[in-house]
Short mmCIF file of C-alpha atoms in Angstrom, two decimals:
data_model
loop_
_atom_site.label_atom_id
_atom_site.label_comp_id
_atom_site.label_asym_id
_atom_site.label_seq_id
_atom_site.Cartn_x
_atom_site.Cartn_y
_atom_site.Cartn_z
CA MET O 170 55.17 90.26 13.09
CA HIS O 171 55.50 93.90 13.53
CA GLU O 172 53.12 96.18 15.28
CA PHE O 173 51.19 98.37 12.87
CA TYR O 174 49.42 101.66 13.30
CA ILE O 175 46.71 102.75 10.91
CA PRO O 176 45.94 106.47 11.07
CA LYS O 177 42.33 106.95 10.04
CA SER O 178 39.39 109.23 10.66
CA SER O 179 38.49 108.21 14.20
CA ASP O 180 38.60 109.75 17.63
CA SER O 181 40.03 108.36 20.83
CA ARG O 182 40.07 108.93 24.53
CA VAL O 183 42.75 107.54 26.85
CA ASP O 184 41.55 106.84 30.37
CA PRO O 185 44.14 108.38 32.73
CA ARG O 186 43.36 105.89 35.47
CA VAL O 187 46.18 103.36 35.73
CA GLY O 188 47.78 100.91 38.15
CA SER O 189 44.98 99.18 40.04
CA VAL O 190 42.42 99.98 37.38
CA SER O 191 41.49 96.70 35.76
CA GLY O 192 38.95 95.49 33.28
CA CYS O 193 39.20 93.35 30.17
CA ASP O 194 39.19 90.17 32.21
CA GLY O 195 36.76 88.43 29.88
CA ARG O 196 33.89 88.54 32.38
CA GLN O 197 32.73 92.15 32.02
CA ARG O 198 33.04 94.96 29.54
CA CYS O 199 36.37 96.85 29.53
CA ARG O 200 34.78 100.10 30.59
CA GLU O 201 33.00 98.69 33.65
CA SER O 202 34.91 95.67 34.94
CA HIS O 203 36.70 95.79 38.29
CA ALA O 204 38.48 92.43 38.31
CA THR O 205 42.24 92.33 38.79
CA VAL O 206 44.30 92.11 35.61
CA ALA O 207 47.47 90.07 35.26
CA ALA O 208 50.38 91.35 37.31
CA VAL O 209 53.63 92.76 36.03
CA THR O 210 56.41 90.21 36.42
CA THR O 211 60.12 90.87 36.11
CA PRO O 212 63.14 88.64 36.74
CA ALA O 213 65.80 89.92 39.10
CA ASP O 214 68.30 90.55 36.31
CA THR O 215 65.93 92.64 34.17
CA PRO O 216 67.18 96.25 33.84
CA SER O 217 65.27 98.57 36.17
CA ALA O 218 64.25 100.77 33.21
CA LEU O 219 62.24 97.83 31.88
CA GLN O 220 60.56 97.03 35.20
CA ASP O 221 58.81 100.36 35.68
CA TRP O 222 55.65 99.53 33.72
CA ALA O 223 53.32 98.57 36.57
CA HIS O 224 51.40 101.82 36.25
CA TRP O 225 50.52 100.93 32.64
CA LEU O 226 48.69 97.79 33.75
CA GLY O 227 44.95 98.40 33.46
CA ARG O 228 45.33 101.49 31.30
CA ARG O 229 42.31 101.95 29.05
CA GLU O 230 41.51 103.59 25.77
CA THR O 231 38.23 104.09 23.90
CA ARG O 232 37.92 104.77 20.18
CA HIS O 233 34.94 105.34 17.92
CA ASP O 234 34.55 104.91 14.17
CA THR O 235 32.02 104.15 11.45
CA VAL O 236 32.37 101.15 9.15
CA THR O 237 32.73 102.46 5.59
CA ALA O 238 32.83 100.57 2.31
CA ALA O 239 36.01 101.88 0.67
CA PRO O 240 38.52 100.09 2.95
CA LEU O 241 36.71 96.79 2.40
CA ALA O 242 36.81 97.23 -1.38
CA GLY O 243 40.54 97.96 -1.14
CA LEU O 244 41.14 94.91 1.03
CA ALA O 245 39.25 92.64 -1.37
CA ALA O 246 41.31 93.96 -4.29
CA THR O 247 44.55 93.48 -2.34
CA LEU O 248 43.59 89.88 -1.59
CA ASP O 249 42.66 89.26 -5.25
CA ARG O 250 39.07 88.49 -4.36
CA ASP O 251 36.20 88.86 -6.81
CA ASP O 252 33.69 90.06 -4.23
CA PRO O 253 30.73 92.27 -5.18
CA PRO O 254 31.23 95.94 -4.26
CA PRO O 255 30.44 96.50 -0.58
CA GLY O 256 27.46 98.65 0.27
CA PRO O 257 25.27 99.48 3.27
CA GLY O 258 24.82 96.38 5.39
CA THR O 259 27.68 94.40 3.82
CA GLU O 260 29.40 92.22 6.42
CA VAL O 261 32.99 93.04 7.33
CA PRO O 262 35.04 89.87 6.69
CA PRO O 263 36.90 88.31 9.61
CA LEU O 264 39.95 90.42 10.56
CA GLY O 265 38.54 93.33 8.56
CA HIS O 266 38.03 95.14 11.86
CA TRP O 267 41.76 95.94 11.68
CA LEU O 268 40.84 98.64 9.17
CA TYR O 269 38.88 100.67 11.73
CA THR O 270 39.18 102.40 15.15
CA LEU O 271 42.94 102.70 14.82
CA PRO O 272 45.49 105.28 15.98
CA VAL O 273 46.14 108.51 14.13
CA ALA O 274 49.72 109.78 14.40
CA PRO O 275 50.59 113.21 12.95
CA GLN O 276 53.72 113.37 10.84
CA HIS O 277 55.74 115.20 13.49
CA ASP O 278 55.11 112.39 15.98
CA LEU O 279 56.71 109.68 13.85
CA GLY O 280 60.07 108.15 14.68
CA ASP O 281 62.85 107.34 12.23
CA ASP O 282 61.33 103.91 11.62
CA GLY O 283 57.96 105.36 10.60
CA HIS O 284 56.24 104.22 13.80
CA PRO O 285 54.64 106.74 16.15
CA ARG O 286 57.05 107.73 18.90
CA ARG O 287 56.85 105.68 22.10
CA GLY O 288 54.41 106.53 24.85
CA GLY O 289 50.71 107.28 24.94
CA PHE O 290 48.46 104.28 25.46
CA LEU O 291 51.21 101.65 25.17
CA PRO O 292 54.17 101.79 27.59
CA PRO O 293 57.26 103.57 26.17
CA VAL O 294 59.47 100.49 26.26
CA PRO O 295 63.01 101.56 25.23
CA LEU O 296 63.71 98.55 23.03
CA PRO O 297 64.08 99.06 19.26
CA ARG O 298 62.19 96.07 17.89
CA ARG O 299 58.42 95.93 18.38
CA MET O 300 56.64 92.90 16.94
CA TRP O 301 53.11 91.61 16.75
CA ALA O 302 53.54 88.23 18.44
CA GLY O 303 50.02 86.89 17.94
CA GLY O 304 46.46 87.17 19.08
CA ARG O 305 43.23 85.45 20.08
CA LEU O 306 39.87 86.54 18.65
CA ARG O 307 36.30 85.60 19.52
CA LEU O 308 33.66 86.72 17.03
CA GLU O 309 30.12 87.16 18.34
CA ARG O 310 28.38 88.93 15.44
CA PRO O 311 29.63 90.54 12.21
CA LEU O 312 30.31 94.22 11.82
CA ARG O 313 28.50 95.76 8.85
CA VAL O 314 29.00 98.75 6.58
CA GLY O 315 27.22 101.66 8.20
CA ASP O 316 27.71 100.48 11.78
CA ALA O 317 28.90 102.96 14.37
CA ILE O 318 31.50 101.02 16.33
CA THR O 319 33.21 101.52 19.66
CA ARG O 320 36.44 99.84 20.67
CA HIS O 321 37.28 99.56 24.36
CA SER O 322 40.94 98.60 24.93
CA CYS O 323 42.74 97.66 28.13
CA ILE O 324 46.32 96.62 28.90
CA THR O 325 46.01 93.31 30.74
CA ARG O 326 49.61 92.12 30.86
CA VAL O 327 53.07 93.64 31.09
CA ASP O 328 55.80 91.05 31.50
CA ALA O 329 59.55 91.78 31.39
CA LYS O 330 61.95 88.89 30.90
CA THR O 331 65.52 88.23 29.89
CA GLY O 332 66.02 85.82 27.01
CA ARG O 333 69.01 84.58 25.03
CA SER O 334 68.88 87.70 22.87
CA GLY O 335 68.61 90.08 25.84
CA PRO O 336 65.71 91.84 27.56
CA LEU O 337 62.16 91.22 26.36
CA VAL O 338 58.94 92.96 27.31
CA PHE O 339 55.58 91.35 26.54
CA VAL O 340 52.41 93.45 26.49
CA THR O 341 48.89 92.11 25.99
CA VAL O 342 46.03 94.42 25.05
CA ARG O 343 42.41 93.29 25.13
CA HIS O 344 40.05 94.97 22.66
CA GLU O 345 36.26 94.77 22.68
CA PHE O 346 34.38 95.97 19.59
CA SER O 347 30.71 96.86 19.98
CA THR O 348 27.86 98.24 17.90
CA ALA O 349 24.32 99.26 18.76
CA ALA O 350 23.46 95.55 18.63
CA GLY O 351 25.99 94.72 21.38
CA LEU O 352 29.40 93.08 21.60
CA ALA O 353 30.70 92.09 18.15
CA LEU O 354 34.14 90.66 18.88
CA THR O 355 36.92 90.48 21.42
CA GLU O 356 40.62 90.34 20.66
CA GLU O 357 43.70 89.77 22.80
CA HIS O 358 46.68 91.30 21.02
CA ASP O 359 50.19 90.20 22.08
CA ILE O 360 53.10 92.58 21.47
CA VAL O 361 56.77 91.83 22.20
CA TYR O 362 59.57 94.38 22.47
CA ARG O 363 63.18 93.24 22.09
CA GLU O 364 66.69 94.31 21.24
CA ALA O 365 67.94 94.19 17.66
CA PRO O 366 69.93 90.95 17.28
CA ARG O 367 73.70 91.22 17.13
CA ALA O 368 75.31 90.60 13.76
CA ASP O 369 77.15 87.56 15.19
CA ALA O 370 74.12 86.16 17.03
CA PRO O 371 73.05 82.68 15.88
CA ALA O 372 69.68 82.54 14.18
CA PRO O 373 66.91 80.73 16.09
CA ALA O 374 66.36 77.16 14.96
CA PRO O 375 63.50 77.06 12.42
CA GLN O 376 60.44 74.87 12.94
CA PRO O 377 59.23 72.59 10.14
CA ALA O 378 55.72 73.28 8.92
CA PRO O 379 53.02 70.65 9.52
CA ALA O 380 52.39 67.98 6.92
CA GLY O 381 49.09 66.89 5.45
CA ALA O 382 47.54 70.14 4.25
CA GLY O 383 44.05 69.76 2.84
CA PHE O 384 44.15 73.04 0.92
CA SER O 385 46.86 75.57 0.10
CA ARG O 386 47.58 78.78 -1.77
CA ARG O 387 50.86 80.21 -3.04
CA ILE O 388 51.50 83.89 -2.32
CA VAL O 389 54.01 86.14 -4.11
CA PRO O 390 54.75 88.96 -1.66
CA ASP O 391 56.09 91.53 -4.10
CA PRO O 392 56.66 95.18 -3.10
CA VAL O 393 53.35 96.19 -4.70
CA LEU O 394 51.35 93.87 -2.44
CA LEU O 395 53.14 95.20 0.64
CA PHE O 396 52.74 98.80 -0.49
CA ARG O 397 49.02 98.33 -1.11
CA TYR O 398 48.49 96.81 2.33
CA SER O 399 50.54 99.57 3.97
CA ALA O 400 48.58 102.20 2.05
CA LEU O 401 45.26 100.52 2.80
CA THR O 402 46.06 100.52 6.50
CA PHE O 403 48.11 103.76 6.46
CA ASN O 404 50.98 101.85 8.06
CA GLY O 405 54.10 104.02 8.11
CA HIS O 406 56.55 101.36 9.33
CA ARG O 407 59.43 101.54 6.86
CA ILE O 408 60.34 97.85 7.03
CA HIS O 409 57.37 97.13 4.74
CA TYR O 410 58.23 99.48 1.84
CA ASP O 411 61.68 101.10 2.26
CA ARG O 412 64.17 98.46 1.13
CA PRO O 413 67.40 100.44 1.82
CA TYR O 414 66.19 101.24 5.35
CA CYS O 415 65.05 97.67 5.90
CA GLN O 416 68.38 96.17 4.86
CA GLN O 417 70.85 98.81 6.03
CA GLN O 418 69.25 99.96 9.29
CA GLU O 419 67.26 96.93 10.44
CA GLY O 420 69.48 94.24 8.93
CA TYR O 421 66.70 92.30 7.22
CA PRO O 422 67.34 90.52 3.89
CA GLY O 423 64.24 92.05 2.29
CA LEU O 424 61.00 93.85 2.97
CA VAL O 425 59.06 92.36 5.87
CA VAL O 426 55.61 90.98 5.09
CA HIS O 427 53.08 92.40 7.54
CA GLY O 428 52.09 89.90 10.19
CA PRO O 429 48.44 91.03 10.06
CA LEU O 430 48.50 90.51 6.30
CA ILE O 431 49.64 86.91 6.73
CA ALA O 432 46.93 86.30 9.34
CA THR O 433 44.38 87.82 6.96
CA LEU O 434 45.62 85.56 4.14
CA LEU O 435 45.13 82.52 6.38
CA VAL O 436 41.54 83.50 7.10
CA ASP O 437 41.03 84.37 3.43
CA LEU O 438 42.19 80.86 2.49
CA LEU O 439 39.58 79.38 4.81
CA ARG O 440 36.89 81.65 3.34
CA ARG O 441 37.80 80.49 -0.17
CA GLU O 442 37.70 76.81 0.77
CA ARG O 443 34.68 76.90 3.10
CA PRO O 444 32.64 79.91 1.96
CA GLY O 445 29.50 78.98 3.90
CA LEU O 446 31.13 78.83 7.34
CA GLN O 447 31.11 81.58 9.96
CA LEU O 448 34.36 82.12 11.86
CA ARG O 449 33.83 82.08 15.64
CA ARG O 450 37.38 81.80 17.00
CA PHE O 451 40.80 82.54 15.54
CA ASP O 452 44.06 82.16 17.47
CA PHE O 453 47.39 82.82 15.77
CA THR O 454 51.07 83.02 16.67
CA ALA O 455 53.92 84.49 14.66
CA VAL O 456 56.85 82.09 14.52
CA ARG O 457 59.33 83.49 12.00
CA PRO O 458 59.48 86.63 9.81
CA THR O 459 58.55 86.45 6.13
CA PHE O 460 60.29 88.56 3.47
CA ASP O 461 59.39 89.66 -0.03
CA ILE O 462 62.42 88.01 -1.66
CA HIS O 463 60.72 84.60 -1.98
CA PRO O 464 57.17 83.29 -2.41
CA PHE O 465 55.49 81.77 0.62
CA SER O 466 52.35 79.69 1.04
CA VAL O 467 49.32 79.43 3.30
CA HIS O 468 47.79 76.07 4.22
CA GLY O 469 44.84 74.57 6.03
CA ARG O 470 43.52 71.27 7.29
CA ASP O 471 40.02 70.32 8.39
CA ASP O 472 40.23 68.72 11.84
CA GLY O 473 36.49 68.05 12.05
CA ASP O 474 33.68 69.53 14.14
CA GLY O 475 34.20 72.94 12.56
CA ARG O 476 37.85 73.16 13.64
CA PHE O 477 40.69 73.98 11.27
CA GLU O 478 44.46 74.09 11.61
CA LEU O 479 46.01 76.86 9.52
CA TRP O 480 49.63 77.80 8.93
CA ALA O 481 52.00 79.76 6.73
CA GLN O 482 55.39 78.52 5.61
CA ASP O 483 58.29 80.01 3.69
CA HIS O 484 59.83 78.78 0.44
CA GLU O 485 62.03 76.32 2.34
CA GLY O 486 59.12 74.76 4.22
CA TRP O 487 59.79 76.43 7.58
CA LEU O 488 56.82 77.46 9.68
CA THR O 489 56.25 81.23 9.85
CA MET O 490 52.77 81.45 11.43
CA ARG O 491 50.44 78.92 13.00
CA ALA O 492 46.75 79.36 13.74
CA GLU O 493 43.61 77.58 14.85
CA ALA O 494 40.09 78.43 13.73
CA GLU O 495 36.65 77.37 14.92
CA THR O 496 33.63 77.85 12.70
CA ALA O 497 29.87 77.46 12.84
#
C-alpha cells in the first residue's frame, strides 16, 4: 500500500525539535508528552546512509483544518453509497479523516513519481519504493462537518533492517485528531521504504485468504474508480493513474489500487452490513498489492462481542489486506 499525500487547504507547522524530543506514547497528548519514544534500531550490515535517522525520532508536526461537506459527498459517490447529502453536523464516516489535515505539495516540489520530494517531516530515506504498510486506529468520538480540527503528529519509530530484497526502513507516525470537544481519534501509521525488486527476484509466496466469510462485496477497480479516489484525495502518485509509467518505470502489471481505498472499502462493507454499530478500533495490514486488471473482493466475519475480522482478496483468492474491527 503506497503512501499518499493529499494537498488541501490546510496549514502546518513542523516542530524543529528532534532527537530526544518524544511524545505520542499513548499516555499523553503529542504536543505535551515527555516519555521516550521507540529507539532507532539498525543491523550491523545496514548501509550507513540508512542508519542516520535517529534525529528524526520524536519529530513533530501540527496541522489544522475544518471539516467540510464536499469531500464527504465525493467519497460517498466514489463508494457507490446512497447517503443523504452531508451538511452541518453530519458525522465523518470512519477513515474519512484521511480527507483532511493533509500535506500540500506545490508542483515544483514533486518528484518524477508524483510524490513530494523526500525530506520535511518524514526522513528522506533514499529508497525508491514507499508503501503504506498498515495502521492502528482508536476512535473516541466522531468528527462532524463544521468542526475545526487539529492533528498532532509524531514520529515514534524508525527501524532500518536488511531483508531478502535488500535494505528496508520502517517508520511509524502517531497522529492525534482533536476538536473543541477533545480527542477524537488516534492513529498509528506504518510506512515501509524498500528497494525496487529485481526483475529476476522471486515473488513472495502468497497467503490464502481466510474461509468462512459472513458477508462479502465484489469490487471492480477500474481506472475511473482509481482516478476519482486520487482526485478526491489530490494524490499525485502516478502508479494509481498513469499506466505507462506504472508498467514501464515501476514494473507493475497494472494500476495499483490505493491501500487507503481498500481499507476504506473494508470499513464501508462493515457499515453496510451493520449500519447501527459505531467503530471503536480498526487495525489493518497490507499483505499484497492489488491491481486494476482484475476484480477483487472484500469480506467480513462476525466474531462476536462486537468484534469483526475483515479482509480483502484478489481474483485468485490470495489475501491482500487483513483487518480487525471492534464496535460498540
